[in-house]
CSV table of C-alpha atoms and ligand atoms in Angstrom, one decimal:
chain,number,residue,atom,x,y,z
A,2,UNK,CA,5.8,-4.9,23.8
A,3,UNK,CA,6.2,-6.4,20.1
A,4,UNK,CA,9.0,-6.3,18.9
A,5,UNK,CA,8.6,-8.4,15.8
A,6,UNK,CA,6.4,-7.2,13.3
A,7,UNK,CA,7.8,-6.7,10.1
A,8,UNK,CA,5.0,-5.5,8.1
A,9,UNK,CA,4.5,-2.0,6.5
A,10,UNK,CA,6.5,1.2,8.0
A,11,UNK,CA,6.2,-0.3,11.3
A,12,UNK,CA,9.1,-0.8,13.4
A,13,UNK,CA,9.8,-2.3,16.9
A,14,UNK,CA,9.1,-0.2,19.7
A,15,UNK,CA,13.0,-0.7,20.6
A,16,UNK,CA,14.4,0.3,17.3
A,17,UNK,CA,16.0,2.7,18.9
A,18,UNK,CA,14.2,5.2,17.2
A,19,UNK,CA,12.7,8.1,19.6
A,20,UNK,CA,14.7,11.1,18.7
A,21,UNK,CA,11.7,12.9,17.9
A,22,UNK,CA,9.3,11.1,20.6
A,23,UNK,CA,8.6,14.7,22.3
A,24,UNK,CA,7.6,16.2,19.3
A,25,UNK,CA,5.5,13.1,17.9
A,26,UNK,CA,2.4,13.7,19.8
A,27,UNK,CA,2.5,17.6,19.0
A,28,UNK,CA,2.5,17.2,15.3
A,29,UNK,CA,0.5,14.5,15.1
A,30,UNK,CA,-2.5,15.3,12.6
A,31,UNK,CA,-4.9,13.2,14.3
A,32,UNK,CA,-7.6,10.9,12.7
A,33,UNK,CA,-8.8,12.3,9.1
A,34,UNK,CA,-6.9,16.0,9.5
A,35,UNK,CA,-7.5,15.9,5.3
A,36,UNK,CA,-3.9,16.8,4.6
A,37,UNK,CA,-2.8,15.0,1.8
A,38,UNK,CA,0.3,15.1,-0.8
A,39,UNK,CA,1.9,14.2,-3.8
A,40,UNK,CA,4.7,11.2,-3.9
A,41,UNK,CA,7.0,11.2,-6.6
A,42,UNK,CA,9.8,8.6,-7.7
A,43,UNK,CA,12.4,10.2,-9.3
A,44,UNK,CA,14.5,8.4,-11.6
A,45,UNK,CA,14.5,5.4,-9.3
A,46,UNK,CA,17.2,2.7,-9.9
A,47,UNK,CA,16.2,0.0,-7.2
A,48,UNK,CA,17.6,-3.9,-6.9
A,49,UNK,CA,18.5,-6.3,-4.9
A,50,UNK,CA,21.9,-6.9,-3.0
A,51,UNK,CA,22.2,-10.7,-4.3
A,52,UNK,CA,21.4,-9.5,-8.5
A,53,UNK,CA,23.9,-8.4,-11.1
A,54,UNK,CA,20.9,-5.7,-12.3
A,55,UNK,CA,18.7,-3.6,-11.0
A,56,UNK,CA,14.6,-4.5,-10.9
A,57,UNK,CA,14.0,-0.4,-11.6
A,58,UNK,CA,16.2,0.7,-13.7
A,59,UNK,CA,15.7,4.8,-13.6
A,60,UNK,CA,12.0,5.3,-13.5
A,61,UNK,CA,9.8,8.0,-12.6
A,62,UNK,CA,6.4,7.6,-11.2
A,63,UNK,CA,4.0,10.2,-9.5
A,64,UNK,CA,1.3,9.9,-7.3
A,65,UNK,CA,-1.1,12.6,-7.9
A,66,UNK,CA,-2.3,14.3,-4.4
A,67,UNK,CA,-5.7,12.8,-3.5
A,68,UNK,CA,-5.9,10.7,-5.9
A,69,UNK,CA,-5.8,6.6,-6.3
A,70,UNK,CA,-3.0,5.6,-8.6
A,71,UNK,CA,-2.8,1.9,-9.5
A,72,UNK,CA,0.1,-0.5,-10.7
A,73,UNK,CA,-0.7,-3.5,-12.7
A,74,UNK,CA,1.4,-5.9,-14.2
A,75,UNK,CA,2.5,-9.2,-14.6
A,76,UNK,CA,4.1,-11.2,-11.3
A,77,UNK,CA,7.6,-10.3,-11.0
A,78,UNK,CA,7.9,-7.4,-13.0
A,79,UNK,CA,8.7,-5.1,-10.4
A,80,UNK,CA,5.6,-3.7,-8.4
A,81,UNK,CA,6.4,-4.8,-4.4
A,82,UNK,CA,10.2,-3.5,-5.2
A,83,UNK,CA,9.0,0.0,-6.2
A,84,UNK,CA,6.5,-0.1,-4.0
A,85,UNK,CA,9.4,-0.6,-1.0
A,86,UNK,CA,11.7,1.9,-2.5
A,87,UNK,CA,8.7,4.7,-2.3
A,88,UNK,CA,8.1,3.4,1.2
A,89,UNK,CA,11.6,3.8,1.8
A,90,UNK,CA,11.7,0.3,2.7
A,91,UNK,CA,14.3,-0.5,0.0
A,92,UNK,CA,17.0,2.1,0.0
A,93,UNK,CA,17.2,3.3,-4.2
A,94,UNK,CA,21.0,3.1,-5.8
A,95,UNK,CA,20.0,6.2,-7.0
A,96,UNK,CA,17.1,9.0,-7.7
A,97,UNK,CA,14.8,10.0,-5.0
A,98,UNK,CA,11.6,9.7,-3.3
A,99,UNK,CA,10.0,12.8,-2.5
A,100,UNK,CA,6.5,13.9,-0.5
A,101,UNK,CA,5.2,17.1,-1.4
A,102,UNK,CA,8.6,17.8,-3.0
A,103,UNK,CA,10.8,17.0,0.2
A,104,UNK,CA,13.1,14.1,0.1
A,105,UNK,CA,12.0,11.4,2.6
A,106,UNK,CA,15.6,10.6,3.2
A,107,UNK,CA,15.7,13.7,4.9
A,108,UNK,CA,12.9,12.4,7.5
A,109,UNK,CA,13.5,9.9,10.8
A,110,UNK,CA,11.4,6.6,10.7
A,111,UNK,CA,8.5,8.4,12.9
A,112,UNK,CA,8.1,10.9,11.1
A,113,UNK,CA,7.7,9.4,7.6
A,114,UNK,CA,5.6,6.3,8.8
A,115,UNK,CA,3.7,9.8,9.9
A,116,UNK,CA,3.0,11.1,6.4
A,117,UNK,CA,3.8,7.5,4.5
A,118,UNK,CA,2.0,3.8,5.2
A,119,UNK,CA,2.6,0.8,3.8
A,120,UNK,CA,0.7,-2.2,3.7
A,121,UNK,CA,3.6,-5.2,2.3
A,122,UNK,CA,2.9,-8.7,0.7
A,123,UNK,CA,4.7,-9.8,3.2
A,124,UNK,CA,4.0,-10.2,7.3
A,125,UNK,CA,4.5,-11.5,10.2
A,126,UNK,CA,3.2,-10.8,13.6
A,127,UNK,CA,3.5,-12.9,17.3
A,128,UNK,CA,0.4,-15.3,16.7
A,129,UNK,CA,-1.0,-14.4,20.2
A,130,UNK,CA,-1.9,-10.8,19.9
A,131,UNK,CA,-5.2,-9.8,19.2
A,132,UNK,CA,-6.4,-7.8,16.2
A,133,UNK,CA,-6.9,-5.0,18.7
A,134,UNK,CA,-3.4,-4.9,19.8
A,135,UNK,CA,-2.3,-4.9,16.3
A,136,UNK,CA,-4.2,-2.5,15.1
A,137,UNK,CA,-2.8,-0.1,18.3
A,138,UNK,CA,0.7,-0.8,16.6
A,139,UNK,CA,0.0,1.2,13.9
A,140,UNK,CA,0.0,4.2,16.5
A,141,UNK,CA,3.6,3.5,16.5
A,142,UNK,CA,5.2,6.5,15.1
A,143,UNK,CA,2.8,8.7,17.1
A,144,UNK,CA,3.8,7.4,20.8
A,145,UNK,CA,7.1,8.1,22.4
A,146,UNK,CA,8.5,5.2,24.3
A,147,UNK,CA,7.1,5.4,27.5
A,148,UNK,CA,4.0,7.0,26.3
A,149,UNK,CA,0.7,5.7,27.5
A,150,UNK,CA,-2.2,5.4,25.5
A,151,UNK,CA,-3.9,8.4,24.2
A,152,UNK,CA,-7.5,9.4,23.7
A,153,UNK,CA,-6.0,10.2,20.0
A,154,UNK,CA,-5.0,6.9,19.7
A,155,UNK,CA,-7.9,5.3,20.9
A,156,UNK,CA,-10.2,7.2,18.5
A,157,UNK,CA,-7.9,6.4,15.4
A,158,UNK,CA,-8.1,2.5,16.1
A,159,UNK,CA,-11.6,2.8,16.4
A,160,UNK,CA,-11.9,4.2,13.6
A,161,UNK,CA,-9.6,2.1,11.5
A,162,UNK,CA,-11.2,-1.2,12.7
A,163,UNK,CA,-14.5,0.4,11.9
A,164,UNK,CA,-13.3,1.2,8.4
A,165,UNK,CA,-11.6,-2.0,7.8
A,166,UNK,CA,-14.8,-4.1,9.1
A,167,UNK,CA,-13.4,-5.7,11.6
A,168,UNK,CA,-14.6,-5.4,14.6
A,169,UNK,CA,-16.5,-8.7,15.1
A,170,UNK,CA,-12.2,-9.7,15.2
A,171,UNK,CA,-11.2,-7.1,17.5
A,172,UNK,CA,-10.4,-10.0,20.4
A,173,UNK,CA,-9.7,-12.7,18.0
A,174,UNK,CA,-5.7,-13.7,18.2
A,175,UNK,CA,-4.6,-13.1,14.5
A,176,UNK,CA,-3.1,-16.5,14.7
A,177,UNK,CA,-6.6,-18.0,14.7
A,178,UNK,CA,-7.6,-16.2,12.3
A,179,UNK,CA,-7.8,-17.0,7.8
A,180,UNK,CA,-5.4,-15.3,5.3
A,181,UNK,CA,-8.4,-12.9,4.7
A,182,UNK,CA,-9.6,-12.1,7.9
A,183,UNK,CA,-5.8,-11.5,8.9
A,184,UNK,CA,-5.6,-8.9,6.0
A,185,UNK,CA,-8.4,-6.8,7.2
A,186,UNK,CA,-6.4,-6.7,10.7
A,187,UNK,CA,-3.5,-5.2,8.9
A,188,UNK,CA,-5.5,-3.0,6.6
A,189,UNK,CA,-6.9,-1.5,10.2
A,190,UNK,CA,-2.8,-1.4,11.4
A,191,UNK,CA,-2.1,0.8,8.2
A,192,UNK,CA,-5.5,2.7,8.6
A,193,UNK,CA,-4.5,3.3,12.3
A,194,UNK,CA,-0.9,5.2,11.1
A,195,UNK,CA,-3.4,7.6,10.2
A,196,UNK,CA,-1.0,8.7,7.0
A,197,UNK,CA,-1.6,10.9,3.9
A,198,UNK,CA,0.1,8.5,1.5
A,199,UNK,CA,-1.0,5.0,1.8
A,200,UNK,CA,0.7,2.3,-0.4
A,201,UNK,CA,-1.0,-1.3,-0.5
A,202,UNK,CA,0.5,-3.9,-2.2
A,203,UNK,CA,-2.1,-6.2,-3.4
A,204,UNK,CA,-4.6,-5.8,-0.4
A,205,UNK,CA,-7.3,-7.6,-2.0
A,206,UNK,CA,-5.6,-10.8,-3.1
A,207,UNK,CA,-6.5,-13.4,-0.4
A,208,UNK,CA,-10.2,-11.8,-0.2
A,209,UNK,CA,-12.9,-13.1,-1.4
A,210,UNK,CA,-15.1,-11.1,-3.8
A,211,UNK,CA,-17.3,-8.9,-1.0
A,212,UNK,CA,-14.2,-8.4,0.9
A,213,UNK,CA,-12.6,-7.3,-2.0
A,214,UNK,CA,-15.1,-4.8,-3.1
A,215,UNK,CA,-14.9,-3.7,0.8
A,216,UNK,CA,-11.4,-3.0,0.5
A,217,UNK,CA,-12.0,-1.5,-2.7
A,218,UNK,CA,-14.8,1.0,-1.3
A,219,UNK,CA,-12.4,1.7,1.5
A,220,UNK,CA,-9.6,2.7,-0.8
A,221,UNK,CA,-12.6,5.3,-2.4
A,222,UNK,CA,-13.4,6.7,0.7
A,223,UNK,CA,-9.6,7.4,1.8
A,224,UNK,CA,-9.6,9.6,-1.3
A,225,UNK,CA,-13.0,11.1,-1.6
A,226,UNK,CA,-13.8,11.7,2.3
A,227,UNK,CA,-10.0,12.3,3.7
A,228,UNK,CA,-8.2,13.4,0.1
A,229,UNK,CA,-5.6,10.5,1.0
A,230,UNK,CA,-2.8,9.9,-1.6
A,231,UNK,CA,-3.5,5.9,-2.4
A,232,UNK,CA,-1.0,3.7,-4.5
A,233,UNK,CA,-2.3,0.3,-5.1
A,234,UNK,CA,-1.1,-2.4,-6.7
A,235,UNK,CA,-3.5,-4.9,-7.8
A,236,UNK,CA,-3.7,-8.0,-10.3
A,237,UNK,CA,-7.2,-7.7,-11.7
A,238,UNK,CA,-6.8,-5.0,-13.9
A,239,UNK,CA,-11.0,-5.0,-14.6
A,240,UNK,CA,-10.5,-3.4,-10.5
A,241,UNK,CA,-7.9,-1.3,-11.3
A,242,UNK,CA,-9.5,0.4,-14.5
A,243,UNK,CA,-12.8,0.6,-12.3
A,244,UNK,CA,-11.9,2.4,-9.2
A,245,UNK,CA,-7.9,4.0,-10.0
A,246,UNK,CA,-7.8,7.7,-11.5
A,247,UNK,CA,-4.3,7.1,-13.0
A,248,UNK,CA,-3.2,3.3,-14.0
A,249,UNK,CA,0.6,2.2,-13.9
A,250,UNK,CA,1.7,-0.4,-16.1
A,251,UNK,CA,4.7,-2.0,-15.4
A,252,UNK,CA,6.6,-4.8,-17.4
A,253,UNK,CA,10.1,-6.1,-16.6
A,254,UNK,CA,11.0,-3.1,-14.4
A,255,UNK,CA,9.5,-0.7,-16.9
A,256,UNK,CA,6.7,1.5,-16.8
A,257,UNK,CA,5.1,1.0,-20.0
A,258,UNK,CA,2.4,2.9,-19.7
A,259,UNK,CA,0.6,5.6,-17.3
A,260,UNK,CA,-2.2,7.2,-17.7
A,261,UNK,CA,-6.0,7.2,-17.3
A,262,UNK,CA,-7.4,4.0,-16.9
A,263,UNK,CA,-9.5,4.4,-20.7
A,264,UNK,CA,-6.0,5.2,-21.9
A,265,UNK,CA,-3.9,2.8,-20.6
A,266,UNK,CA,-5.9,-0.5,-20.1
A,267,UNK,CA,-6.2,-1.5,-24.1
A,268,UNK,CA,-6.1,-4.9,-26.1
A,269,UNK,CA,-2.7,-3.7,-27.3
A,270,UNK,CA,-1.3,-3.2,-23.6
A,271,UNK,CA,-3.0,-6.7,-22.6
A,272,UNK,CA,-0.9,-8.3,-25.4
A,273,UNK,CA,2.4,-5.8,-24.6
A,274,UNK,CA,2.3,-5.9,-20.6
A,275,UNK,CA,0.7,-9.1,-20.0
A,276,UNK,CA,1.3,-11.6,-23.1
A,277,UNK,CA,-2.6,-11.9,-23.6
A,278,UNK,CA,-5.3,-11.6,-26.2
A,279,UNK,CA,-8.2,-10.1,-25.0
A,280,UNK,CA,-11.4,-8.0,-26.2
A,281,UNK,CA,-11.8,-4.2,-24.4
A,282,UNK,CA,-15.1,-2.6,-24.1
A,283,UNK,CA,-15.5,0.5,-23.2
A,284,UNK,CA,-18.7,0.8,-20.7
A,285,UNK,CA,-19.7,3.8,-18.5
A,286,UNK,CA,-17.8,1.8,-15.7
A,287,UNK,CA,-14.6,2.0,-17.4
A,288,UNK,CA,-12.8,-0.9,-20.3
A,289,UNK,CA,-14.1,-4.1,-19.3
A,290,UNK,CA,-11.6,-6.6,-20.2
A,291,UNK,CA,-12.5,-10.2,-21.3
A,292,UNK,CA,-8.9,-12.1,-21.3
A,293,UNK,CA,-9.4,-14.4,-24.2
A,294,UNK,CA,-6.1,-16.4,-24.2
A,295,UNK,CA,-2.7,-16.4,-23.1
A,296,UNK,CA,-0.1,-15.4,-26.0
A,297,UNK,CA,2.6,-18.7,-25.8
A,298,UNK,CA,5.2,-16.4,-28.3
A,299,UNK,CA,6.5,-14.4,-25.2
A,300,UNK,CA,8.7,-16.5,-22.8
A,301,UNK,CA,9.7,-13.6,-20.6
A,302,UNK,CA,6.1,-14.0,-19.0
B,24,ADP,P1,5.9,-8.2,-8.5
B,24,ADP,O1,5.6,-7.6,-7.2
B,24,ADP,O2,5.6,-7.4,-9.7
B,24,ADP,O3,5.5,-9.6,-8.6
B,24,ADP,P2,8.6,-8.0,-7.4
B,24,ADP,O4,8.9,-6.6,-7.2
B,24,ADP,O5,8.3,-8.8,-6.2
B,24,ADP,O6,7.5,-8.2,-8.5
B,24,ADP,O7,9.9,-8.7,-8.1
B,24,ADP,C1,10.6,-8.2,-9.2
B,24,ADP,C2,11.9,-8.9,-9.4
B,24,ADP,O8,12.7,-8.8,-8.2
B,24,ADP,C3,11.7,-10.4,-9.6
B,24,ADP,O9,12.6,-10.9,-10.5
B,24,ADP,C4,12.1,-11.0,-8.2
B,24,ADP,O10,12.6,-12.3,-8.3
B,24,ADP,C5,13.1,-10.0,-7.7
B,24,ADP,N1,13.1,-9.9,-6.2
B,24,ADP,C6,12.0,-9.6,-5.5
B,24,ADP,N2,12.4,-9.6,-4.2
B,24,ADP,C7,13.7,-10.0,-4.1
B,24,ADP,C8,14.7,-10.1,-3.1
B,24,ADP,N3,14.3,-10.0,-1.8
B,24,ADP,N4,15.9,-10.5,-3.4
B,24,ADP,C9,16.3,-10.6,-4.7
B,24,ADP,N5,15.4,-10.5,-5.8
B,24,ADP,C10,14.2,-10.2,-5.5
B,25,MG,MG1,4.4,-8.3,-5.6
């Protein structure tokens, strides 16, 4: 048993959670059921326990059902912490996160890392495991505690390894493995939860560019073949404009803009959101944004 990975909705085996373990396998929806839903933050104040103010400060974001929704903006201006307050990972001071209407607060761990996945910035894992094992981790929230294997679980970690292209690391120990290769492995963990709402937090940073498009293509098939809910947040905006349906600005804790991605993603956003100068096109592929150079007026950046 692991008991220390601390990535995504995942929790160890022995968190004590398995109120609901005779239920979990009944209600399971199994690989791609094509149930999906809407996630909405409403009117979320989150922070941090050490800081006098909040990072969200009474925003409201939706997630349309089905479709990919992405959050842009500049590095520290709030995406991972409302990412982890819709994840239910940070607990909000107040508003509320509902799926489908129905306040996740009102669901046990299982059964939101059911319905809800996330994939963090941040994670850890025993160096020795294989990719395989942790990919079987994301089966988590459908196993009771002394629950074997299930054919169900076998087929969804095929079929998230698949997805993810990774099988060639299936018996590789993640330890071994590089900062890209180990974020396919998770991507298969989350892809294994088998979730309606999947929230990824920069999955395509430490990628190089085919691996990127990959993950990208992934994300478009999640939505077009098994009508997932995808939030994504993602720091080349080009990407974002290209494959979201509904782009998220977010400055200083603020949403500054939402909207469709010809909407949203314009030379006067560039200058607003991220301090720079920079020519839009508009091409059948969406803007395409050539950053020309970084604004020096705007020291909050
Ligand atoms: P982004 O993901 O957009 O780069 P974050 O949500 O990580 O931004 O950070 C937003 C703000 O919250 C930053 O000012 C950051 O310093 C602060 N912050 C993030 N994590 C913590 C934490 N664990 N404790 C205190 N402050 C934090
Ligand atoms: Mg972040």
């Amino acid at each position: 048993m692991i008991a220390s990975i601390t990535r995504g909705t995942y929790r160890s085996e022995d968190d004590g959670d398995d109120t609901d373990d005779e239920t979990a396998a009944d209600d399971a929806p199994g690989p791609a059921d094509g149930s999906s839903a809407t996630l909405t933050g409403d009117d979320l104040v989150l922070g941090y326990p050490d800081a006098d103010q909040p990072v969200i400060d009474g925003e409201t974001i939706t997630a349309a059902q089905g479709e990919v929704t992405a959050l842009v903006g500049p590095n520290g201006s709030g995406k991972s912490t409302l990412l982890k307050g819709l994840a239910d990972q940070l607990t909000p001071d107040a508003g509320s996160v509902l799926i489908d209407g129905e306040d996740i607060h009102t669901l046990d761990t299982k059964a939101l890392a059911r319905k809800l996945g996330l994939l963090s910035q941040e994670s850890t894992s025993p160096d020795s495991i294989t990719v395989e094992e942790l990919v079987y981790h994301g089966r988590y929230p459908y196993r009771g505690f002394f629950e074997h294997v299930t054919e169900a679980d076998e087929c969804a970690v095929d079929n998230a390894i698949d997805l993810a292209g990774c099988d060639h690391l299936r018996d590789r120990a993640v330890g071994s493995l590089s900062g890209g290769q180990k974020q396919l492995a998770w991507i298969a963990m989350v892809l294994a939860q088998d979730t309606d709402v999947l929230l990824l937090d920069e999955p395509t940073t430490f990628l190089d560019l085919h691996h990127q498009l990959e993950v990208m293509d992934i994300i478009e098939t999640l939505r077009d073949e098994r009508d997932i809910t995808v939030v994504v947040v993602l720091h080349d905006i080009e990407q974002a404009a290209r494959h979201a349906d509904t782009v998220v600005a977010l400055r200083d804790g603020e949403v500054k803009a939402c909207g469709p991605p010809e909407e949203v993603v314009t030379e006067e956003l560039l200058v607003d959101v991220f301090g720079i100068d920079a020519e839009v096109d508009s091409t059948d592929r969406g803007p395409r944004v050539t950053p020309l150079a970084a604004r020096h007026d705007d020291p909050s950046i």
